[in-house]
PDB file of C-alpha atoms in Angstrom:
ATOM      1  CA  SER A   1      -3.739 -65.980 -16.322  1.00 49.00           C
ATOM      2  CA  GLN A   2      -2.744 -69.418 -17.521  1.00 56.00           C
ATOM      3  CA  GLN A   3      -1.434 -68.066 -20.809  1.00 68.00           C
ATOM      4  CA  GLY A   4       2.089 -68.419 -21.946  1.00 76.00           C
ATOM      5  CA  GLU A   5       3.978 -65.249 -22.649  1.00 85.00           C
ATOM      6  CA  GLU A   6       6.106 -64.853 -25.723  1.00 88.00           C
ATOM      7  CA  ASP A   7       9.231 -62.761 -25.901  1.00 89.00           C
ATOM      8  CA  PRO A   8       9.968 -60.587 -27.779  1.00 94.00           C
ATOM      9  CA  GLN A   9       6.630 -59.131 -28.832  1.00 93.00           C
ATOM     10  CA  ALA A  10       8.126 -58.200 -32.208  1.00 95.00           C
ATOM     11  CA  LEU A  11      11.241 -59.243 -34.059  1.00 96.00           C
ATOM     12  CA  SER A  12      12.665 -57.986 -37.328  1.00 97.00           C
ATOM     13  CA  ILE A  13      15.528 -59.779 -39.092  1.00 97.00           C
ATOM     14  CA  GLN A  14      17.181 -60.060 -42.492  1.00 97.00           C
ATOM     15  CA  GLU A  15      16.457 -62.997 -44.743  1.00 97.00           C
ATOM     16  CA  GLY A  16      18.890 -65.829 -44.074  1.00 97.00           C
ATOM     17  CA  GLU A  17      19.352 -64.985 -40.377  1.00 97.00           C
ATOM     18  CA  ASN A  18      18.047 -67.153 -37.561  1.00 97.00           C
ATOM     19  CA  ALA A  19      15.035 -66.101 -35.496  1.00 97.00           C
ATOM     20  CA  THR A  20      14.567 -67.096 -31.880  1.00 97.00           C
ATOM     21  CA  MET A  21      11.345 -66.671 -29.899  1.00 97.00           C
ATOM     22  CA  ASN A  22      10.802 -67.558 -26.292  1.00 96.00           C
ATOM     23  CA  CYS A  23       7.764 -68.653 -24.320  1.00 95.00           C
ATOM     24  CA  SER A  24       7.323 -68.746 -20.551  1.00 95.00           C
ATOM     25  CA  TYR A  25       4.399 -70.298 -18.718  1.00 92.00           C
ATOM     26  CA  LYS A  26       3.205 -70.690 -15.176  1.00 90.00           C
ATOM     27  CA  THR A  27       1.710 -74.122 -14.543  1.00 86.00           C
ATOM     28  CA  SER A  28       2.503 -77.789 -15.118  1.00 87.00           C
ATOM     29  CA  ILE A  29       1.868 -78.854 -18.686  1.00 87.00           C
ATOM     30  CA  ASN A  30       1.185 -81.957 -20.720  1.00 85.00           C
ATOM     31  CA  ASN A  31       2.748 -80.464 -23.819  1.00 89.00           C
ATOM     32  CA  LEU A  32       3.706 -77.193 -25.440  1.00 92.00           C
ATOM     33  CA  GLN A  33       2.859 -76.305 -29.016  1.00 93.00           C
ATOM     34  CA  TRP A  34       3.881 -73.590 -31.459  1.00 96.00           C
ATOM     35  CA  TYR A  35       1.554 -72.142 -34.071  1.00 96.00           C
ATOM     36  CA  ARG A  36       2.005 -69.651 -36.894  1.00 97.00           C
ATOM     37  CA  GLN A  37      -0.569 -67.129 -38.052  1.00 96.00           C
ATOM     38  CA  ASN A  38      -0.273 -65.243 -41.306  1.00 95.00           C
ATOM     39  CA  SER A  39      -2.084 -61.952 -41.445  1.00 91.00           C
ATOM     40  CA  GLY A  40      -5.840 -62.411 -41.733  1.00 87.00           C
ATOM     41  CA  ARG A  41      -5.660 -66.193 -41.538  1.00 91.00           C
ATOM     42  CA  GLY A  42      -6.252 -68.929 -39.005  1.00 92.00           C
ATOM     43  CA  LEU A  43      -3.484 -70.491 -36.933  1.00 95.00           C
ATOM     44  CA  VAL A  44      -1.413 -73.304 -38.334  1.00 95.00           C
ATOM     45  CA  HIS A  45       0.199 -75.913 -36.110  1.00 94.00           C
ATOM     46  CA  LEU A  46       3.992 -76.090 -36.381  1.00 96.00           C
ATOM     47  CA  ILE A  47       5.291 -78.438 -33.721  1.00 95.00           C
ATOM     48  CA  LEU A  48       4.345 -80.130 -30.456  1.00 92.00           C
ATOM     49  CA  ILE A  49       6.797 -81.035 -27.707  1.00 94.00           C
ATOM     50  CA  ARG A  50       5.710 -83.195 -24.787  1.00 91.00           C
ATOM     51  CA  SER A  51       6.615 -82.472 -21.196  1.00 91.00           C
ATOM     52  CA  ASN A  52       9.101 -85.376 -21.103  1.00 94.00           C
ATOM     53  CA  GLU A  53      10.965 -84.142 -24.185  1.00 96.00           C
ATOM     54  CA  ARG A  54      13.729 -81.549 -24.198  1.00 97.00           C
ATOM     55  CA  GLU A  55      14.248 -80.810 -27.870  1.00 97.00           C
ATOM     56  CA  LYS A  56      12.461 -81.416 -31.112  1.00 97.00           C
ATOM     57  CA  HIS A  57      13.205 -80.632 -34.758  1.00 96.00           C
ATOM     58  CA  SER A  58      11.010 -80.204 -37.796  1.00 95.00           C
ATOM     59  CA  GLY A  59      12.664 -78.962 -40.956  1.00 96.00           C
ATOM     60  CA  ARG A  60      14.087 -75.516 -40.201  1.00 97.00           C
ATOM     61  CA  LEU A  61      12.362 -75.418 -36.811  1.00 97.00           C
ATOM     62  CA  ARG A  62      13.979 -76.359 -33.519  1.00 98.00           C
ATOM     63  CA  VAL A  63      12.029 -76.269 -30.270  1.00 98.00           C
ATOM     64  CA  THR A  64      13.424 -76.683 -26.795  1.00 98.00           C
ATOM     65  CA  LEU A  65      11.541 -77.153 -23.565  1.00 97.00           C
ATOM     66  CA  ASP A  66      12.869 -76.614 -20.035  1.00 97.00           C
ATOM     67  CA  THR A  67      10.157 -77.656 -17.584  1.00 94.00           C
ATOM     68  CA  SER A  68      12.267 -76.664 -14.576  1.00 95.00           C
ATOM     69  CA  LYS A  69      12.284 -73.070 -15.863  1.00 95.00           C
ATOM     70  CA  LYS A  70       8.819 -73.324 -17.376  1.00 95.00           C
ATOM     71  CA  SER A  71      10.094 -72.025 -20.675  1.00 96.00           C
ATOM     72  CA  SER A  72      10.398 -72.959 -24.327  1.00 96.00           C
ATOM     73  CA  SER A  73      12.140 -71.525 -27.344  1.00 97.00           C
ATOM     74  CA  LEU A  74      11.435 -71.710 -31.042  1.00 98.00           C
ATOM     75  CA  LEU A  75      14.355 -71.302 -33.442  1.00 98.00           C
ATOM     76  CA  ILE A  76      13.767 -70.767 -37.147  1.00 98.00           C
ATOM     77  CA  THR A  77      16.979 -71.200 -39.067  1.00 97.00           C
ATOM     78  CA  ALA A  78      17.838 -69.566 -42.401  1.00 97.00           C
ATOM     79  CA  SER A  79      14.712 -67.419 -42.339  1.00 97.00           C
ATOM     80  CA  ARG A  80      12.777 -66.571 -45.479  1.00 97.00           C
ATOM     81  CA  ALA A  81      10.429 -63.721 -46.315  1.00 96.00           C
ATOM     82  CA  ALA A  82       7.598 -66.287 -46.250  1.00 96.00           C
ATOM     83  CA  ASP A  83       8.295 -66.868 -42.554  1.00 97.00           C
ATOM     84  CA  THR A  84       6.886 -63.391 -41.821  1.00 97.00           C
ATOM     85  CA  ALA A  85       3.960 -64.084 -39.492  1.00 97.00           C
ATOM     86  CA  SER A  86       2.913 -64.104 -35.855  1.00 96.00           C
ATOM     87  CA  TYR A  87       4.045 -67.050 -33.778  1.00 97.00           C
ATOM     88  CA  PHE A  88       2.159 -68.309 -30.742  1.00 95.00           C
ATOM     89  CA  CYS A  89       3.020 -70.782 -28.073  1.00 94.00           C
ATOM     90  CA  ALA A  90       0.217 -72.781 -26.523  1.00 93.00           C
ATOM     91  CA  THR A  91       0.361 -74.882 -23.413  1.00 90.00           C
ATOM     92  CA  GLY A  92      -1.683 -78.036 -22.965  1.00 82.00           C
ATOM     93  CA  GLU A  93      -2.615 -78.003 -19.325  1.00 72.00           C
ATOM     94  CA  GLY A  94      -5.558 -80.271 -18.964  1.00 63.00           C
ATOM     95  CA  ALA A  95      -7.685 -82.856 -20.673  1.00 57.00           C
ATOM     96  CA  ASN A  96      -8.622 -80.935 -23.735  1.00 66.00           C
ATOM     97  CA  ASN A  97      -7.648 -77.298 -23.668  1.00 77.00           C
ATOM     98  CA  LEU A  98      -4.797 -75.165 -24.894  1.00 85.00           C
ATOM     99  CA  PHE A  99      -3.845 -71.779 -23.517  1.00 88.00           C
ATOM    100  CA  PHE A 100      -2.323 -69.389 -26.026  1.00 90.00           C
ATOM    101  CA  GLY A 101       0.104 -66.552 -25.496  1.00 89.00           C
ATOM    102  CA  THR A 102      -0.184 -63.170 -27.135  1.00 89.00           C
ATOM    103  CA  GLY A 103       2.375 -63.953 -29.835  1.00 93.00           C
ATOM    104  CA  THR A 104       5.616 -62.749 -31.377  1.00 95.00           C
ATOM    105  CA  ARG A 105       5.336 -60.780 -34.606  1.00 96.00           C
ATOM    106  CA  LEU A 106       8.229 -61.824 -36.886  1.00 97.00           C
ATOM    107  CA  THR A 107       9.175 -59.761 -39.890  1.00 97.00           C
ATOM    108  CA  VAL A 108      11.772 -61.161 -42.298  1.00 97.00           C
ATOM    109  CA  ILE A 109      13.215 -58.487 -44.573  1.00 96.00           C
ATOM    110  CA  PRO A 110      14.179 -59.738 -48.056  1.00 94.00           C
TER     111      PRO A 110
ATOM    112  CA  ASP B   1      -7.619 -75.377 -43.271  1.00 53.00           C
ATOM    113  CA  ALA B   2      -8.020 -79.068 -42.515  1.00 61.00           C
ATOM    114  CA  GLY B   3     -11.621 -79.297 -43.709  1.00 90.00           C
ATOM    115  CA  ILE B   4     -13.004 -76.582 -41.473  1.00 95.00           C
ATOM    116  CA  THR B   5     -15.270 -73.818 -42.689  1.00 96.00           C
ATOM    117  CA  GLN B   6     -16.772 -70.913 -40.816  1.00 98.00           C
ATOM    118  CA  SER B   7     -19.785 -68.869 -41.786  1.00 97.00           C
ATOM    119  CA  PRO B   8     -20.267 -66.051 -42.190  1.00 97.00           C
ATOM    120  CA  ARG B   9     -16.723 -64.831 -42.759  1.00 97.00           C
ATOM    121  CA  HIS B  10     -17.673 -61.238 -42.033  1.00 97.00           C
ATOM    122  CA  LYS B  11     -20.636 -59.772 -40.198  1.00 97.00           C
ATOM    123  CA  VAL B  12     -21.699 -56.354 -39.026  1.00 97.00           C
ATOM    124  CA  THR B  13     -24.545 -56.172 -36.563  1.00 97.00           C
ATOM    125  CA  GLU B  14     -26.100 -53.822 -34.070  1.00 97.00           C
ATOM    126  CA  THR B  15     -25.938 -53.894 -30.294  1.00 97.00           C
ATOM    127  CA  GLY B  16     -28.658 -56.034 -28.760  1.00 97.00           C
ATOM    128  CA  THR B  17     -29.237 -58.341 -31.715  1.00 96.00           C
ATOM    129  CA  PRO B  18     -28.599 -62.095 -31.526  1.00 96.00           C
ATOM    130  CA  VAL B  19     -25.852 -63.485 -33.720  1.00 97.00           C
ATOM    131  CA  THR B  20     -25.018 -67.096 -34.612  1.00 98.00           C
ATOM    132  CA  LEU B  21     -21.724 -68.194 -36.050  1.00 98.00           C
ATOM    133  CA  ARG B  22     -21.323 -71.591 -37.580  1.00 98.00           C
ATOM    134  CA  CYS B  23     -18.341 -73.929 -37.700  1.00 98.00           C
ATOM    135  CA  HIS B  24     -18.495 -76.974 -39.967  1.00 98.00           C
ATOM    136  CA  GLN B  25     -15.895 -79.738 -40.180  1.00 95.00           C
ATOM    137  CA  THR B  26     -15.496 -82.682 -42.504  1.00 93.00           C
ATOM    138  CA  GLU B  27     -12.777 -84.421 -40.465  1.00 87.00           C
ATOM    139  CA  ASN B  28     -15.012 -86.288 -38.008  1.00 86.00           C
ATOM    140  CA  HIS B  29     -12.957 -84.889 -35.116  1.00 88.00           C
ATOM    141  CA  ARG B  30     -14.405 -85.266 -31.657  1.00 88.00           C
ATOM    142  CA  TYR B  31     -13.349 -81.961 -30.124  1.00 90.00           C
ATOM    143  CA  MET B  32     -14.402 -78.540 -31.349  1.00 92.00           C
ATOM    144  CA  TYR B  33     -13.547 -75.127 -29.926  1.00 94.00           C
ATOM    145  CA  TRP B  34     -14.528 -71.501 -30.251  1.00 96.00           C
ATOM    146  CA  TYR B  35     -11.909 -68.797 -29.576  1.00 96.00           C
ATOM    147  CA  ARG B  36     -11.885 -65.052 -29.907  1.00 97.00           C
ATOM    148  CA  GLN B  37      -8.783 -63.119 -30.866  1.00 96.00           C
ATOM    149  CA  ASP B  38      -8.253 -59.531 -29.775  1.00 93.00           C
ATOM    150  CA  PRO B  39      -5.163 -57.336 -29.898  1.00 86.00           C
ATOM    151  CA  GLY B  40      -3.054 -57.749 -26.770  1.00 80.00           C
ATOM    152  CA  HIS B  41      -4.954 -60.833 -25.598  1.00 81.00           C
ATOM    153  CA  GLY B  42      -4.003 -63.572 -28.019  1.00 85.00           C
ATOM    154  CA  LEU B  43      -6.564 -66.301 -28.402  1.00 91.00           C
ATOM    155  CA  ARG B  44      -9.018 -66.896 -25.594  1.00 92.00           C
ATOM    156  CA  LEU B  45     -11.247 -69.947 -25.339  1.00 92.00           C
ATOM    157  CA  ILE B  46     -14.976 -69.225 -25.245  1.00 95.00           C
ATOM    158  CA  HIS B  47     -16.549 -72.706 -25.221  1.00 95.00           C
ATOM    159  CA  TYR B  48     -15.587 -76.145 -26.357  1.00 92.00           C
ATOM    160  CA  SER B  49     -17.284 -79.439 -27.153  1.00 92.00           C
ATOM    161  CA  TYR B  50     -16.048 -82.933 -26.484  1.00 88.00           C
ATOM    162  CA  GLY B  51     -18.872 -84.700 -28.302  1.00 88.00           C
ATOM    163  CA  VAL B  52     -22.386 -84.301 -29.605  1.00 91.00           C
ATOM    164  CA  LYS B  53     -24.407 -82.356 -27.032  1.00 92.00           C
ATOM    165  CA  ASP B  54     -21.404 -82.260 -24.697  1.00 92.00           C
ATOM    166  CA  THR B  55     -20.057 -78.763 -24.171  1.00 94.00           C
ATOM    167  CA  ASP B  56     -18.214 -76.804 -21.516  1.00 92.00           C
ATOM    168  CA  LYS B  57     -17.237 -73.241 -20.755  1.00 93.00           C
ATOM    169  CA  GLY B  58     -13.908 -71.687 -21.460  1.00 91.00           C
ATOM    170  CA  GLU B  59     -12.129 -68.643 -20.142  1.00 88.00           C
ATOM    171  CA  VAL B  60     -14.482 -65.975 -21.566  1.00 93.00           C
ATOM    172  CA  SER B  61     -17.896 -67.630 -21.854  1.00 95.00           C
ATOM    173  CA  ASP B  62     -20.129 -64.857 -20.485  1.00 95.00           C
ATOM    174  CA  GLY B  63     -22.576 -63.647 -23.126  1.00 96.00           C
ATOM    175  CA  TYR B  64     -22.040 -66.675 -25.374  1.00 97.00           C
ATOM    176  CA  SER B  65     -23.781 -69.998 -25.767  1.00 97.00           C
ATOM    177  CA  VAL B  66     -23.000 -72.986 -27.960  1.00 97.00           C
ATOM    178  CA  SER B  67     -24.719 -76.021 -29.366  1.00 97.00           C
ATOM    179  CA  ARG B  68     -23.540 -79.178 -31.050  1.00 97.00           C
ATOM    180  CA  SER B  69     -26.299 -81.375 -32.396  1.00 95.00           C
ATOM    181  CA  LYS B  70     -24.121 -83.148 -34.977  1.00 95.00           C
ATOM    182  CA  THR B  71     -20.458 -84.129 -34.994  1.00 92.00           C
ATOM    183  CA  GLU B  72     -19.703 -81.814 -37.885  1.00 95.00           C
ATOM    184  CA  ASP B  73     -21.399 -78.584 -36.675  1.00 97.00           C
ATOM    185  CA  PHE B  74     -20.602 -76.337 -33.701  1.00 98.00           C
ATOM    186  CA  LEU B  75     -22.659 -73.155 -33.345  1.00 98.00           C
ATOM    187  CA  LEU B  76     -21.702 -70.107 -31.329  1.00 98.00           C
ATOM    188  CA  THR B  77     -24.485 -67.730 -30.357  1.00 98.00           C
ATOM    189  CA  LEU B  78     -24.173 -64.227 -28.999  1.00 97.00           C
ATOM    190  CA  GLU B  79     -27.458 -63.886 -27.196  1.00 93.00           C
ATOM    191  CA  SER B  80     -27.492 -60.083 -27.266  1.00 96.00           C
ATOM    192  CA  ALA B  81     -24.446 -58.689 -29.019  1.00 97.00           C
ATOM    193  CA  THR B  82     -22.435 -55.920 -27.359  1.00 97.00           C
ATOM    194  CA  SER B  83     -19.626 -53.762 -28.713  1.00 97.00           C
ATOM    195  CA  SER B  84     -17.155 -55.623 -26.479  1.00 96.00           C
ATOM    196  CA  GLN B  85     -17.872 -58.729 -28.567  1.00 97.00           C
ATOM    197  CA  THR B  86     -16.414 -57.118 -31.638  1.00 97.00           C
ATOM    198  CA  SER B  87     -13.593 -59.516 -32.423  1.00 97.00           C
ATOM    199  CA  VAL B  88     -12.292 -62.181 -34.759  1.00 97.00           C
ATOM    200  CA  TYR B  89     -13.727 -65.592 -33.914  1.00 98.00           C
ATOM    201  CA  PHE B  90     -11.910 -68.804 -34.692  1.00 97.00           C
ATOM    202  CA  CYS B  91     -13.194 -72.328 -34.649  1.00 97.00           C
ATOM    203  CA  ALA B  92     -10.770 -75.180 -34.095  1.00 94.00           C
ATOM    204  CA  ILE B  93     -10.976 -78.961 -34.066  1.00 92.00           C
ATOM    205  CA  SER B  94      -8.940 -81.670 -32.454  1.00 88.00           C
ATOM    206  CA  GLY B  95      -9.296 -85.338 -33.111  1.00 72.00           C
ATOM    207  CA  ALA B  96      -7.208 -87.097 -30.751  1.00 57.00           C
ATOM    208  CA  SER B  97      -6.804 -88.763 -27.503  1.00 56.00           C
ATOM    209  CA  GLY B  98      -8.360 -86.335 -25.090  1.00 52.00           C
ATOM    210  CA  VAL B  99      -5.021 -84.995 -23.956  1.00 53.00           C
ATOM    211  CA  ALA B 100      -4.709 -81.449 -25.271  1.00 56.00           C
ATOM    212  CA  ASP B 101      -3.458 -82.232 -28.730  1.00 81.00           C
ATOM    213  CA  THR B 102      -2.874 -80.495 -32.021  1.00 87.00           C
ATOM    214  CA  GLN B 103      -5.692 -78.162 -33.014  1.00 90.00           C
ATOM    215  CA  TYR B 104      -6.662 -77.243 -36.549  1.00 91.00           C
ATOM    216  CA  PHE B 105      -8.149 -73.848 -37.139  1.00 94.00           C
ATOM    217  CA  GLY B 106     -10.772 -72.456 -39.439  1.00 96.00           C
ATOM    218  CA  PRO B 107     -10.277 -69.212 -41.391  1.00 96.00           C
ATOM    219  CA  GLY B 108     -12.049 -67.008 -38.864  1.00 96.00           C
ATOM    220  CA  THR B 109     -15.118 -64.772 -38.729  1.00 97.00           C
ATOM    221  CA  ARG B 110     -14.684 -61.041 -38.301  1.00 97.00           C
ATOM    222  CA  LEU B 111     -17.631 -59.709 -36.271  1.00 98.00           C
ATOM    223  CA  THR B 112     -18.291 -56.012 -35.775  1.00 97.00           C
ATOM    224  CA  VAL B 113     -20.972 -54.895 -33.314  1.00 97.00           C
ATOM    225  CA  LEU B 114     -22.002 -51.292 -33.760  1.00 96.00           C
TER     226      LEU B 114
END
């Protein structure tokens, strides 16, 4: 499969703590993206990091990319109950398509 | 949801019947995609379109066909629905350069095939 794989599959933390999710993939990529999905909703784009970038920030989100290890991490700092959702990495591996992993289910306990 | 609607939002049908799902966008984006989401599999691409009347197969295209006669509409048809096609279907759009870029998702259609 060309999908990325997220780790862990599920994560439960207290509000205010940091949450770290990892993504590994198998092939060369153009970019790697992270999406969030709230229960019963569509996916929402969070951040895109290109293959020539190593780190990117957006608000409380920090994404790293290590192309030599074919891995990425998403850090959410100072988590909030509203961050409770599933998080997916998606690899851009061709002209138009993204390949999604199976997701990490994050629960932030108030 | 970035100007993307899907219809119907919920549908229950019987095995062997044809089903058509509609995705409509108001963003004038070039690329449109159909995914299915199942537990343990994440999102899997069914078909995508890179322009009017230009479509291509994705990872799980068997049993599905698509059509795009206008920029704003992308139809997904299950020619003869089977229980294995029970799933949540998402449409997505992407406007940009042709290099796999940010996608914007619709709210989803929950399809149950009895």
